[in-house]
GROMACS .gro file of C-alpha atoms in nm:
model
  129
    1MET     CA    1  11.782   7.662  13.201
    2SER     CA    2  11.483   7.552  13.407
    3ARG     CA    3  11.526   7.289  13.674
    4ARG     CA    4  11.224   7.068  13.737
    5VAL     CA    5  11.148   6.984  14.099
    6SER     CA    6  11.001   6.640  14.156
    7LEU     CA    7  10.715   6.652  14.405
    8PRO     CA    8  10.562   6.358  14.586
    9GLY     CA    9  10.191   6.298  14.535
   10ALA     CA   10   9.933   6.407  14.789
   11SER     CA   11   9.911   6.059  14.935
   12GLU     CA   12  10.283   6.054  15.003
   13LEU     CA   13  10.277   6.407  15.145
   14PHE     CA   14   9.983   6.363  15.374
   15GLY     CA   15  10.003   5.996  15.459
   16GLY     CA   16   9.663   5.906  15.320
   17ALA     CA   17   9.542   5.705  15.030
   18ALA     CA   18   9.506   5.891  14.705
   19PRO     CA   19   9.144   5.970  14.623
   20GLN     CA   20   8.976   5.705  14.413
   21GLN     CA   21   8.920   5.795  14.051
   22THR     CA   22   8.606   5.587  14.044
   23LYS     CA   23   8.278   5.731  14.156
   24PRO     CA   24   8.227   5.680  14.531
   25GLU     CA   25   7.946   5.454  14.643
   26LYS     CA   26   7.618   5.625  14.712
   27ARG     CA   27   7.510   5.658  15.073
   28THR     CA   28   7.163   5.555  15.178
   29THR     CA   29   7.092   5.893  15.334
   30THR     CA   30   6.961   6.158  15.100
   31GLU     CA   31   7.098   6.504  15.107
   32GLY     CA   32   6.831   6.768  15.112
   33PRO     CA   33   6.846   7.139  15.037
   34ALA     CA   34   6.890   7.217  15.408
   35SER     CA   35   7.226   7.041  15.430
   36VAL     CA   36   7.349   7.208  15.111
   37ARG     CA   37   7.237   7.544  15.248
   38ALA     CA   38   7.418   7.475  15.578
   39ARG     CA   39   7.743   7.409  15.392
   40THR     CA   40   7.714   7.706  15.163
   41THR     CA   41   7.633   7.957  15.438
   42VAL     CA   42   7.962   7.875  15.606
   43VAL     CA   43   8.186   7.925  15.304
   44ASP     CA   44   7.970   8.080  15.032
   45ASP     CA   45   8.168   8.306  14.799
   46ARG     CA   46   8.478   8.252  15.011
   47LYS     CA   47   8.809   8.348  14.856
   48SER     CA   48   9.152   8.302  15.003
   49SER     CA   49   9.252   8.611  15.194
   50GLY     CA   50   9.590   8.617  15.027
   51ARG     CA   51   9.859   8.849  15.151
   52ILE     CA   52   9.699   9.074  15.411
   53ARG     CA   53   9.744   9.121  15.783
   54HIS     CA   54   9.565   8.840  15.962
   55ASP     CA   55   9.431   8.896  16.312
   56THR     CA   56   9.323   8.538  16.378
   57LYS     CA   57   9.574   8.259  16.425
   58ILE     CA   58   9.564   7.884  16.460
   59THR     CA   59   9.847   7.643  16.526
   60VAL     CA   60   9.867   7.332  16.312
   61TYR     CA   61  10.114   7.055  16.379
   62VAL     CA   62  10.250   6.874  16.073
   63THR     CA   63  10.493   6.589  16.018
   64GLU     CA   64  10.839   6.648  15.878
   65GLU     CA   65  10.722   6.497  15.548
   66GLU     CA   66  10.424   6.735  15.529
   67LEU     CA   67  10.645   7.036  15.600
   68LEU     CA   68  10.898   6.919  15.341
   69GLY     CA   69  10.619   6.875  15.086
   70LEU     CA   70  10.489   7.225  15.160
   71GLU     CA   71  10.836   7.372  15.118
   72GLN     CA   72  10.894   7.177  14.795
   73THR     CA   73  10.563   7.307  14.664
   74ARG     CA   74  10.663   7.665  14.751
   75LEU     CA   75  10.992   7.623  14.567
   76ALA     CA   76  10.826   7.458  14.266
   77LEU     CA   77  10.574   7.741  14.241
   78ARG     CA   78  10.866   7.985  14.225
   79ALA     CA   79  11.092   7.781  13.994
   80GLU     CA   80  10.834   7.645  13.752
   81HIS     CA   81  10.561   7.909  13.756
   82GLY     CA   82  10.732   8.229  13.868
   83LEU     CA   83  10.490   8.259  14.163
   84MET     CA   84  10.613   8.387  14.497
   85ALA     CA   85  10.407   8.250  14.784
   86ASP     CA   86  10.494   8.186  15.144
   87ARG     CA   87  10.384   7.868  15.318
   88GLY     CA   88  10.094   8.044  15.490
   89ARG     CA   89   9.957   8.167  15.160
   90ILE     CA   90   9.980   7.817  15.010
   91VAL     CA   91   9.797   7.673  15.311
   92ARG     CA   92   9.524   7.941  15.289
   93GLU     CA   93   9.478   7.868  14.917
   94ALA     CA   94   9.462   7.494  14.988
   95ILE     CA   95   9.196   7.553  15.254
   96ASP     CA   96   8.995   7.765  15.012
   97VAL     CA   97   9.009   7.495  14.742
   98LEU     CA   98   8.913   7.222  14.989
   99LEU     CA   99   8.619   7.418  15.131
  100ALA     CA  100   8.492   7.507  14.783
  101ASP     CA  101   8.504   7.139  14.686
  102PHE     CA  102   8.309   7.055  15.004
  103VAL     CA  103   8.042   7.315  14.921
  104ASP     CA  104   8.014   7.193  14.562
  105HIS     CA  105   8.023   6.817  14.624
  106GLY     CA  106   7.920   6.759  14.988
  107PRO     CA  107   7.929   6.385  15.060
  108ASP     CA  108   8.133   6.321  14.744
  109SER     CA  109   8.393   6.589  14.829
  110VAL     CA  110   8.761   6.507  14.872
  111LEU     CA  111   8.740   6.614  15.237
  112VAL     CA  112   8.454   6.379  15.325
  113ARG     CA  113   8.609   6.089  15.133
  114ARG     CA  114   8.950   6.132  15.298
  115LEU     CA  115   8.807   6.175  15.649
  116ARG     CA  116   8.584   5.872  15.599
  117ALA     CA  117   8.879   5.665  15.471
  118SER     CA  118   9.087   5.777  15.770
  119GLU     CA  119   8.813   5.671  16.012
  120ASP     CA  120   8.780   5.338  15.833
  121ARG     CA  121   9.156   5.276  15.863
  122ALA     CA  122   9.151   5.367  16.232
  123ALA     CA  123   8.859   5.130  16.292
  124GLU     CA  124   9.041   4.850  16.109
  125LEU     CA  125   9.353   4.903  16.318
  126LYS     CA  126   9.150   4.908  16.637
  127GLY     CA  127   8.979   4.584  16.536
  128THR     CA  128   9.311   4.404  16.480
  129GLU     CA  129   9.447   4.480  16.828
   0.00000   0.00000   0.00000
């Protein structure tokens, strides 16, 4: 008997608006081959390092909701897909996916859209004070 774990959406997990399904508006600046090359040289052919010894470390602070979402995802991967992955591995895979999307889509990437939306929200809040 399989038990299904209900997971919140990305917007609930990470406190941001869900990405728009409509095509984002075009920016007036044009993106030339140099900017595409700059993005691809940083993460070209990058794959998640998976389960190896890592010599470099960063510390990332997350909210309780984000940590809960990460743990629920880990448990759902195990329960629903038979995949064993620790939280670090899930985070490394998520980084890999996000960077690949940035390389492929640049200004239309999920990362750029979310960061831009976050800046817009912060500017709106600052303007209402």
